[in-house]
Short mmCIF file of C-alpha atoms in Angstrom, two decimals:
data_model
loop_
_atom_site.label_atom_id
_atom_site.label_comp_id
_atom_site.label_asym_id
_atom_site.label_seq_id
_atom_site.Cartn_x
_atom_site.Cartn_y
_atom_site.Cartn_z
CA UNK A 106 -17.58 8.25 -29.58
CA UNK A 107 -17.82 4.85 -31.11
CA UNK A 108 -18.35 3.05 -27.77
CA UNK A 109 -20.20 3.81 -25.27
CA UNK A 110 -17.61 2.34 -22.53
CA UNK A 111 -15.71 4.56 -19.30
CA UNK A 112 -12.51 2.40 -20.02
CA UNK A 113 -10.26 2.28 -22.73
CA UNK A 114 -7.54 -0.05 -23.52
CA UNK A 115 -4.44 1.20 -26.69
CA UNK A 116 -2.80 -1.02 -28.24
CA UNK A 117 -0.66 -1.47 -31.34
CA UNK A 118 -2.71 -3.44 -34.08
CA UNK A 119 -5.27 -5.62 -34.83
CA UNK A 120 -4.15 -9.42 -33.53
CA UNK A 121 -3.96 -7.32 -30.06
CA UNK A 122 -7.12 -6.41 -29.89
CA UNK A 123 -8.29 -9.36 -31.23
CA UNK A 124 -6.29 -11.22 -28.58
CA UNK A 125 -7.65 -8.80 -26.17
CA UNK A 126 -11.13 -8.86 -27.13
CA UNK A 127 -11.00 -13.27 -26.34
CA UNK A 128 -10.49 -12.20 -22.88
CA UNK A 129 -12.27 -9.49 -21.43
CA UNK A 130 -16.11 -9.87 -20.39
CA UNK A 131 -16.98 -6.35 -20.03
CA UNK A 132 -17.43 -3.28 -22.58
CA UNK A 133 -14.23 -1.74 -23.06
CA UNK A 134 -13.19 0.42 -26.25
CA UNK A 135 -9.90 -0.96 -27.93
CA UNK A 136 -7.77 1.59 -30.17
CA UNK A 137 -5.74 0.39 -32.06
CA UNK A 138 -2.38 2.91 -33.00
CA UNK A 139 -1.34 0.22 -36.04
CA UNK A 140 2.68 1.50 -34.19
CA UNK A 141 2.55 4.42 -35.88
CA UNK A 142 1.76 7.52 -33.62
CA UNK A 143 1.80 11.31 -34.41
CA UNK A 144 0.72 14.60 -32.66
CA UNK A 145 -2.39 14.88 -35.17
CA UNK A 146 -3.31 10.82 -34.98
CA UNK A 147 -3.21 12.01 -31.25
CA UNK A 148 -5.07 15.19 -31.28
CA UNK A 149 -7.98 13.13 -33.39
CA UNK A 150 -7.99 10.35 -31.07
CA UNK A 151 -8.19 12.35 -27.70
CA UNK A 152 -11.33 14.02 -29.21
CA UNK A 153 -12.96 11.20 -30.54
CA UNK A 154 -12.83 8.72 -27.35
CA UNK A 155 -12.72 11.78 -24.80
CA UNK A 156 -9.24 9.88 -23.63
CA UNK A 157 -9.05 13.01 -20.96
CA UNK A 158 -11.97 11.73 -19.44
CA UNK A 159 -11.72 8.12 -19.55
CA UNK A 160 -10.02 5.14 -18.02
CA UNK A 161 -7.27 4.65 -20.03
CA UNK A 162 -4.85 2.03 -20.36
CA UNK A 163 -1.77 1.06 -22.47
CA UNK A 164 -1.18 -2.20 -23.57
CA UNK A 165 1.42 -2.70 -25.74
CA UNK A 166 4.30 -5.14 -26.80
CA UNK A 167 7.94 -5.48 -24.67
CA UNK A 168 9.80 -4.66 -27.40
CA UNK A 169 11.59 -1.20 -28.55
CA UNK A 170 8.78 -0.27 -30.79
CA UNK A 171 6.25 -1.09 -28.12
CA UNK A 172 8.51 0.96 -25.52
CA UNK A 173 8.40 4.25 -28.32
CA UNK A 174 4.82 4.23 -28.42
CA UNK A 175 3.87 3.63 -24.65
CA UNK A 176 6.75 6.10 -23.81
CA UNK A 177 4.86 8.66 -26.27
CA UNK A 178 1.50 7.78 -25.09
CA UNK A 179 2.35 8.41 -21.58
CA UNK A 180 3.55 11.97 -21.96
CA UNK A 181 0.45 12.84 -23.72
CA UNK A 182 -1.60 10.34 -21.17
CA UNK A 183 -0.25 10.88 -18.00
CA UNK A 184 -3.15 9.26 -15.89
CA UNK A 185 -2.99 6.57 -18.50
CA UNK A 186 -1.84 3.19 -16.36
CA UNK A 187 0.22 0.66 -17.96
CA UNK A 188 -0.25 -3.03 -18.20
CA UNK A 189 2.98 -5.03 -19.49
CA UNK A 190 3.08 -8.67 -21.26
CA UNK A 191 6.19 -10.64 -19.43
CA UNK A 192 9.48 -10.10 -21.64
CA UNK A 193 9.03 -13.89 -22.56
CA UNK A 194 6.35 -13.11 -24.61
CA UNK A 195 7.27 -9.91 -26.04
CA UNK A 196 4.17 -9.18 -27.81
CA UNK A 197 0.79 -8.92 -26.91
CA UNK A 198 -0.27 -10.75 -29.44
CA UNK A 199 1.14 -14.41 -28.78
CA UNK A 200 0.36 -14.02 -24.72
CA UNK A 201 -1.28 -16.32 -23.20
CA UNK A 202 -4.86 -15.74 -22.89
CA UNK A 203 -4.70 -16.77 -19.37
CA UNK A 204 -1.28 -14.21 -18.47
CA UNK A 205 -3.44 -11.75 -20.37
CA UNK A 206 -6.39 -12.37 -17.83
CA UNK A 207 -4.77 -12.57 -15.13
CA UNK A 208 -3.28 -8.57 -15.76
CA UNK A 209 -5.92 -7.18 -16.79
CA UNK A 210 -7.89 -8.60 -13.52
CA UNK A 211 -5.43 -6.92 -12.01
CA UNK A 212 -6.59 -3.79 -13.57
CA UNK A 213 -10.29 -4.08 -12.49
CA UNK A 214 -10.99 -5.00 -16.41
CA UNK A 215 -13.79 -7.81 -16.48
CA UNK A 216 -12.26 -10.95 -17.87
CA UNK A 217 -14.14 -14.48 -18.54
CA UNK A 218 -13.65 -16.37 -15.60
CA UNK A 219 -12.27 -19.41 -17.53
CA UNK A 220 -9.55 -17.64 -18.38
CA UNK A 221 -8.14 -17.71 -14.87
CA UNK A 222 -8.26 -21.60 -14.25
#
């Protein structure tokens, strides 16, 4: 495992984690799926962070890519929980850093206080 973290947070690229990672004030692994998701991209990333073992959570944008992928994830993730950007947004992305604190609170993930002034 590259982390050494219980919880886990997918999402679909880069500026999302990077968005995420200006948040959160904890350790948390972030995987990024770059959209594209397949049974063996699966396979390799349920051994390598222990996903079966782990909080997990999916993060993704409101649009109909972001549905495929968080549709896909949770049939192969069913104790995966979901955290959703408002449709005004649409992507995870462009969020506010302060909606994005405020959900993941929500989720028990450790965010910078600031963030939810």
């Amino acid at each position: 495992m590259e982390e050494c973290s219980d919880k886990v947070i997918i999402v679909e690229g880069l500026t999302d984690k990077k968005q995420i990672e200006k948040v959160i004030d904890e350790e948390v692994t972030i995987i990024c799926t770059n959209g594209t998701f397949g049974v063996e991209r699966f396979d390799e990333l349920l051994e390598t962070y222990d996903l079966d073992h782990r909080d997990v959570f999916i993060l993704v944008d409101e649009d109909q890519s972001g549905q495929k992928l968080r549709k896909q994830l949770s049939n192969e993730l069913p104790h995966a929980e979901h955290i959703h950007v408002s449709s005004e947004y649409r992507e995870v992305a462009t969020t506010p850093e302060s909606f994005l604190a405020t959900v993941l609170v929500s989720k028990h993930i450790a965010v910078n206080p600031l963030f939810l002034m």
